DNA sequence: TACATGATGCCCT
DNA sequence: GGGCATCATGTAG
């Protein structure tokens, strides 16, 4: 089982930048959920940047509303919304207070609390499925296809970590007291690949999706 | 108050 | 690879 070693909580200033910069810099960092039962954590392997005014695909495009106000607040806060009648998506606010922008988390590589996350997702794990977690190149086709079902996709990821709008919208991701945090465990990303964002119709041509090149846990 | 739509995932072929 | 469930939100009327 992979154990989180010495980690550093990201600072608000990390998010006080252009969403494109933040989206790229977040790759390889670790999203941590603290529960009474223990720690759930996964490495961020896929993100998308959503800008403010001028980005037709961004929720902030039409201005501040009761739904999207977090995007206009201070950096480093969770923006959680409900989509397609079934799923939640997690974003983090970027740029200074008053300026909208965010990064969508699209996929995690499961690291810690995998059995709990699999249970939350309704995924059945075999006895040997946890071998080799956290290593550079997980091998075993069947095992990988099972583990990918846990958090490869924004809706899946939220279900695995128990993220909902009521529980988490507006919450700080950079507070030592928060039960939802983003930390640096020292992992260094070798290569980043960039492409168009997924599942949108407007402004679909912009290359604002970032993935760790070659990582098998990206959503597509 | 009604309606169209969506930053998705599942289940079936 | 494609159809469909399912509902909060925003906008129009």
Tab-separated table of C-alpha atoms (C1' of nucleotides) in Angstrom:
chain	number	residue	atom	x	y	z
A	1	UNK	CA	0.000	0.000	0.000
A	2	UNK	CA	1.265	3.471	-0.906
A	3	UNK	CA	1.843	5.689	2.156
A	4	UNK	CA	1.828	9.480	1.932
A	5	UNK	CA	5.201	10.575	3.287
A	6	UNK	CA	6.249	14.103	4.143
A	7	UNK	CA	3.953	16.469	2.275
A	8	UNK	CA	3.569	20.243	1.916
A	9	UNK	CA	0.176	21.941	1.832
A	10	UNK	CA	-0.086	24.257	-1.163
A	11	UNK	CA	-0.352	27.979	-0.407
A	12	UNK	CA	-3.103	30.377	-1.571
A	13	UNK	CA	-0.517	32.138	-3.785
A	14	UNK	CA	-0.183	28.935	-5.839
A	15	UNK	CA	-3.744	29.523	-7.073
A	16	UNK	CA	-3.441	33.297	-7.404
A	17	UNK	CA	-2.315	32.889	-11.042
A	18	UNK	CA	-3.729	32.319	-14.509
A	19	UNK	CA	-5.824	29.106	-14.588
A	20	UNK	CA	-3.647	27.754	-17.434
A	21	UNK	CA	-0.556	28.073	-15.255
A	22	UNK	CA	-2.334	26.527	-12.275
A	23	UNK	CA	-3.797	23.648	-14.310
A	24	UNK	CA	-0.341	22.659	-15.529
A	25	UNK	CA	1.286	23.116	-12.121
A	26	UNK	CA	-1.358	20.990	-10.372
A	27	UNK	CA	-0.395	17.878	-12.344
A	28	UNK	CA	1.439	15.492	-10.008
A	29	UNK	CA	0.112	17.120	-6.834
A	30	UNK	CA	-2.049	15.068	-4.455
A	31	UNK	CA	-5.700	15.666	-3.565
A	32	UNK	CA	-6.358	14.559	0.021
A	33	UNK	CA	-9.681	13.885	1.749
A	34	UNK	CA	-9.597	13.396	5.524
A	35	UNK	CA	-12.397	11.247	6.889
A	36	UNK	CA	-13.073	9.844	10.370
A	37	UNK	CA	-12.166	6.447	8.903
A	38	UNK	CA	-8.843	7.637	7.491
A	39	UNK	CA	-7.132	9.323	4.566
A	40	UNK	CA	-8.257	9.139	0.958
A	41	UNK	CA	-5.777	10.461	-1.593
A	42	UNK	CA	-4.992	10.426	-5.282
A	43	UNK	CA	-2.465	12.020	-7.607
A	44	UNK	CA	-3.836	14.669	-9.989
A	45	UNK	CA	-3.167	13.406	-13.517
A	46	UNK	CA	-5.652	15.423	-15.606
A	47	UNK	CA	-6.942	19.009	-15.356
A	48	UNK	CA	-8.725	21.616	-17.456
A	49	UNK	CA	-8.445	25.402	-17.271
A	50	UNK	CA	-11.577	27.566	-17.378
A	51	UNK	CA	-11.036	31.276	-17.812
A	52	UNK	CA	-13.320	34.190	-17.037
A	53	UNK	CA	-14.765	36.697	-19.450
A	54	UNK	CA	-14.111	35.553	-23.001
A	55	UNK	CA	-14.237	31.803	-22.315
A	56	UNK	CA	-17.646	30.747	-23.653
A	57	UNK	CA	-17.374	27.330	-21.982
A	58	UNK	CA	-16.747	28.708	-18.493
A	59	UNK	CA	-19.513	28.990	-15.901
A	60	UNK	CA	-18.227	32.491	-15.126
A	61	UNK	CA	-18.936	33.773	-18.646
A	62	UNK	CA	-22.375	35.212	-17.840
A	63	UNK	CA	-21.234	36.910	-14.644
A	64	UNK	CA	-21.666	36.138	-10.962
A	65	UNK	CA	-24.714	34.088	-9.904
A	66	UNK	CA	-25.841	32.216	-6.789
A	67	UNK	CA	-24.415	29.067	-8.336
A	68	UNK	CA	-20.970	30.215	-9.465
A	69	UNK	CA	-20.061	32.902	-6.895
A	70	UNK	CA	-17.076	30.882	-5.649
A	71	UNK	CA	-15.332	31.471	-8.976
A	72	UNK	CA	-15.338	35.186	-8.232
A	73	UNK	CA	-13.992	34.784	-4.690
A	74	UNK	CA	-10.465	34.307	-3.342
A	75	UNK	CA	-8.122	31.688	-4.862
A	76	UNK	CA	-7.807	28.147	-3.536
A	77	UNK	CA	-11.497	27.477	-2.838
A	78	UNK	CA	-13.540	24.479	-3.985
A	79	UNK	CA	-16.205	25.166	-6.619
A	80	UNK	CA	-18.489	22.115	-6.730
A	81	UNK	CA	-21.470	21.879	-9.061
A	82	UNK	CA	-24.021	19.246	-10.026
A	83	UNK	CA	-24.242	18.174	-13.652
A	84	UNK	CA	-26.429	15.921	-15.830
A	85	UNK	CA	-28.722	15.166	-12.932
A	86	UNK	CA	-26.238	12.644	-11.529
A	87	UNK	CA	-22.722	13.872	-11.048
A	88	UNK	CA	-20.633	16.383	-9.140
A	89	UNK	CA	-17.545	18.101	-10.514
A	90	UNK	CA	-14.753	19.655	-8.443
A	91	UNK	CA	-12.914	22.839	-9.440
A	92	UNK	CA	-10.538	25.138	-7.602
A	93	UNK	CA	-10.838	28.916	-7.873
A	94	UNK	CA	-7.896	30.862	-9.322
A	95	UNK	CA	-6.791	34.490	-9.609
A	96	UNK	CA	-7.336	37.261	-7.000
A	97	UNK	CA	-10.607	37.932	-5.184
A	98	UNK	CA	-13.041	39.462	-7.668
A	99	UNK	CA	-11.477	37.919	-10.786
A	100	UNK	CA	-13.124	34.674	-12.022
A	101	UNK	CA	-11.275	31.570	-13.219
A	102	UNK	CA	-10.816	27.974	-12.160
A	103	UNK	CA	-9.294	24.572	-12.827
A	104	UNK	CA	-11.451	21.445	-13.195
A	105	UNK	CA	-10.063	18.216	-11.731
A	106	UNK	CA	-10.743	15.459	-14.257
A	107	UNK	CA	-8.872	12.428	-13.008
A	108	UNK	CA	-6.840	11.043	-10.105
A	109	UNK	CA	-4.459	8.144	-9.851
A	110	UNK	CA	-5.635	6.356	-6.675
A	111	UNK	CA	-2.936	6.292	-3.971
A	112	UNK	CA	-4.293	5.940	-0.437
A	113	UNK	CA	-7.580	4.586	0.895
A	114	UNK	CA	-8.158	2.709	-2.342
A	115	UNK	CA	-10.436	0.116	-0.792
A	116	UNK	CA	-12.621	2.826	0.745
A	117	UNK	CA	-12.769	4.759	-2.525
A	118	UNK	CA	-13.615	1.623	-4.486
A	119	UNK	CA	-16.421	0.903	-2.036
A	120	UNK	CA	-17.779	4.434	-2.421
A	121	UNK	CA	-17.795	3.875	-6.177
A	122	UNK	CA	-19.319	0.413	-6.038
A	123	UNK	CA	-16.198	-1.114	-7.609
A	124	UNK	CA	-15.273	-4.630	-6.512
A	125	UNK	CA	-11.532	-5.127	-5.914
A	126	UNK	CA	-9.766	-8.477	-6.101
A	127	UNK	CA	-7.240	-9.602	-3.515
A	128	UNK	CA	-4.248	-8.742	-5.695
A	129	UNK	CA	-5.507	-5.501	-7.214
A	130	UNK	CA	-3.626	-3.287	-4.748
A	131	UNK	CA	-0.133	-4.541	-5.643
A	132	UNK	CA	2.205	-1.990	-7.188
A	133	UNK	CA	0.231	1.144	-6.312
A	134	UNK	CA	2.263	4.349	-6.528
A	135	UNK	CA	4.944	2.866	-8.772
A	136	UNK	CA	5.795	4.538	-11.997
A	137	UNK	CA	4.262	2.048	-14.432
A	138	UNK	CA	1.500	-0.079	-12.957
A	139	UNK	CA	1.306	-3.261	-14.966
A	140	UNK	CA	-1.427	-5.818	-15.362
A	141	UNK	CA	-4.185	-5.026	-17.810
A	142	UNK	CA	-7.110	-6.324	-15.828
A	143	UNK	CA	-6.028	-4.725	-12.560
A	144	UNK	CA	-5.502	-1.403	-14.284
A	145	UNK	CA	-8.925	-1.462	-15.911
A	146	UNK	CA	-10.507	-2.024	-12.490
A	147	UNK	CA	-8.508	0.709	-10.748
A	148	UNK	CA	-9.322	3.150	-13.544
A	149	UNK	CA	-13.005	2.898	-12.663
A	150	UNK	CA	-12.348	4.505	-9.266
A	151	UNK	CA	-11.428	8.077	-10.194
A	152	UNK	CA	-10.727	8.414	-13.943
A	153	UNK	CA	-13.361	11.033	-14.727
A	154	UNK	CA	-14.599	14.120	-12.859
A	155	UNK	CA	-17.871	12.564	-11.683
A	156	UNK	CA	-16.174	9.331	-10.641
A	157	UNK	CA	-13.494	11.198	-8.757
A	158	UNK	CA	-16.068	13.135	-6.714
A	159	UNK	CA	-17.994	9.992	-5.879
A	160	UNK	CA	-14.800	8.247	-4.750
A	161	UNK	CA	-13.919	11.104	-2.383
A	162	UNK	CA	-17.500	11.807	-1.264
A	163	UNK	CA	-17.411	15.330	-2.704
A	164	UNK	CA	-20.809	17.075	-2.894
A	165	UNK	CA	-21.983	20.642	-3.297
A	166	UNK	CA	-23.517	20.816	0.168
A	167	UNK	CA	-20.449	19.430	1.905
A	168	UNK	CA	-17.656	21.098	-0.041
A	169	UNK	CA	-18.678	24.075	-2.193
A	170	UNK	CA	-16.743	27.177	-1.125
A	171	UNK	CA	-14.401	25.219	1.152
A	172	UNK	CA	-10.719	26.187	1.303
A	173	UNK	CA	-8.339	23.627	-0.207
A	174	UNK	CA	-5.302	25.343	1.342
A	175	UNK	CA	-6.283	25.506	5.015
A	176	UNK	CA	-4.531	23.227	7.555
A	177	UNK	CA	-7.945	22.633	9.140
A	178	UNK	CA	-9.728	21.692	5.914
A	179	UNK	CA	-10.760	18.070	5.337
A	180	UNK	CA	-10.076	18.576	1.624
A	181	UNK	CA	-6.551	19.669	0.702
A	182	UNK	CA	-4.041	19.742	-2.119
A	183	UNK	CA	-0.500	18.800	-1.139
A	184	UNK	CA	2.911	18.318	-2.753
A	185	UNK	CA	4.602	15.001	-1.966
A	186	UNK	CA	7.716	15.747	-4.009
A	187	UNK	CA	6.611	13.893	-7.140
A	188	UNK	CA	7.983	15.454	-10.308
A	189	UNK	CA	6.123	15.265	-13.602
A	190	UNK	CA	8.280	14.288	-16.580
A	191	UNK	CA	6.152	15.460	-19.457
A	192	UNK	CA	2.823	17.252	-19.861
A	193	UNK	CA	0.516	16.793	-22.845
A	194	UNK	CA	-1.992	19.486	-23.849
A	195	UNK	CA	-5.200	19.158	-25.875
A	196	UNK	CA	-8.782	20.378	-26.252
A	197	UNK	CA	-11.209	20.224	-23.321
A	198	UNK	CA	-13.677	17.353	-23.035
A	199	UNK	CA	-17.470	17.353	-23.178
A	200	UNK	CA	-18.044	20.983	-24.133
A	201	UNK	CA	-19.614	22.493	-27.238
A	202	UNK	CA	-18.591	26.149	-26.949
A	203	UNK	CA	-14.966	27.210	-27.306
A	204	UNK	CA	-14.136	23.533	-27.791
A	205	UNK	CA	-11.034	24.213	-29.873
A	206	UNK	CA	-8.847	25.813	-27.210
A	207	UNK	CA	-5.991	23.599	-25.920
A	208	UNK	CA	-6.797	23.929	-22.211
A	209	UNK	CA	-6.729	20.287	-21.088
A	210	UNK	CA	-3.546	19.112	-19.389
A	211	UNK	CA	-2.509	15.523	-18.661
A	212	UNK	CA	0.586	13.757	-17.375
A	213	UNK	CA	1.866	12.249	-20.616
A	214	UNK	CA	1.632	8.474	-20.619
A	215	UNK	CA	-0.202	8.202	-17.293
A	216	UNK	CA	-2.768	5.381	-17.582
A	217	UNK	CA	-5.267	6.987	-15.209
A	218	UNK	CA	-6.344	9.882	-17.442
A	219	UNK	CA	-10.057	9.791	-18.291
A	220	UNK	CA	-9.756	9.249	-22.049
B	1	DT	C1'	-43.660	29.026	-14.002
B	2	DA	C1'	-41.831	26.507	-17.920
B	3	DC	C1'	-38.368	24.759	-20.546
B	4	DA	C1'	-33.841	23.727	-22.702
B	5	DT	C1'	-29.433	22.415	-21.613
B	6	DG	C1'	-25.276	20.468	-19.776
B	7	DA	C1'	-17.219	20.813	-17.842
B	8	DT	C1'	-21.012	12.698	-17.372
B	9	DG	C1'	-21.053	7.834	-16.692
B	10	DC	C1'	-23.338	3.492	-17.161
B	11	DC	C1'	-25.041	-0.254	-19.537
B	12	DC	C1'	-25.969	-2.453	-23.639
B	13	DT	C1'	-24.386	-3.994	-28.265
C	1	DG	C1'	-19.557	2.965	-29.954
C	2	DG	C1'	-24.007	4.885	-28.996
C	3	DG	C1'	-28.237	5.795	-26.375
C	4	DC	C1'	-30.138	7.369	-22.191
C	5	DA	C1'	-31.055	8.495	-17.252
C	6	DT	C1'	-31.855	12.543	-14.391
C	7	DC	C1'	-32.230	17.390	-12.196
C	8	DA	C1'	-30.232	22.010	-10.815
C	9	DT	C1'	-29.634	26.201	-12.948
C	10	DG	C1'	-30.464	30.117	-15.812
C	11	DT	C1'	-33.152	32.509	-18.982
C	12	DA	C1'	-37.265	33.665	-21.239
C	13	DG	C1'	-42.044	34.631	-21.178
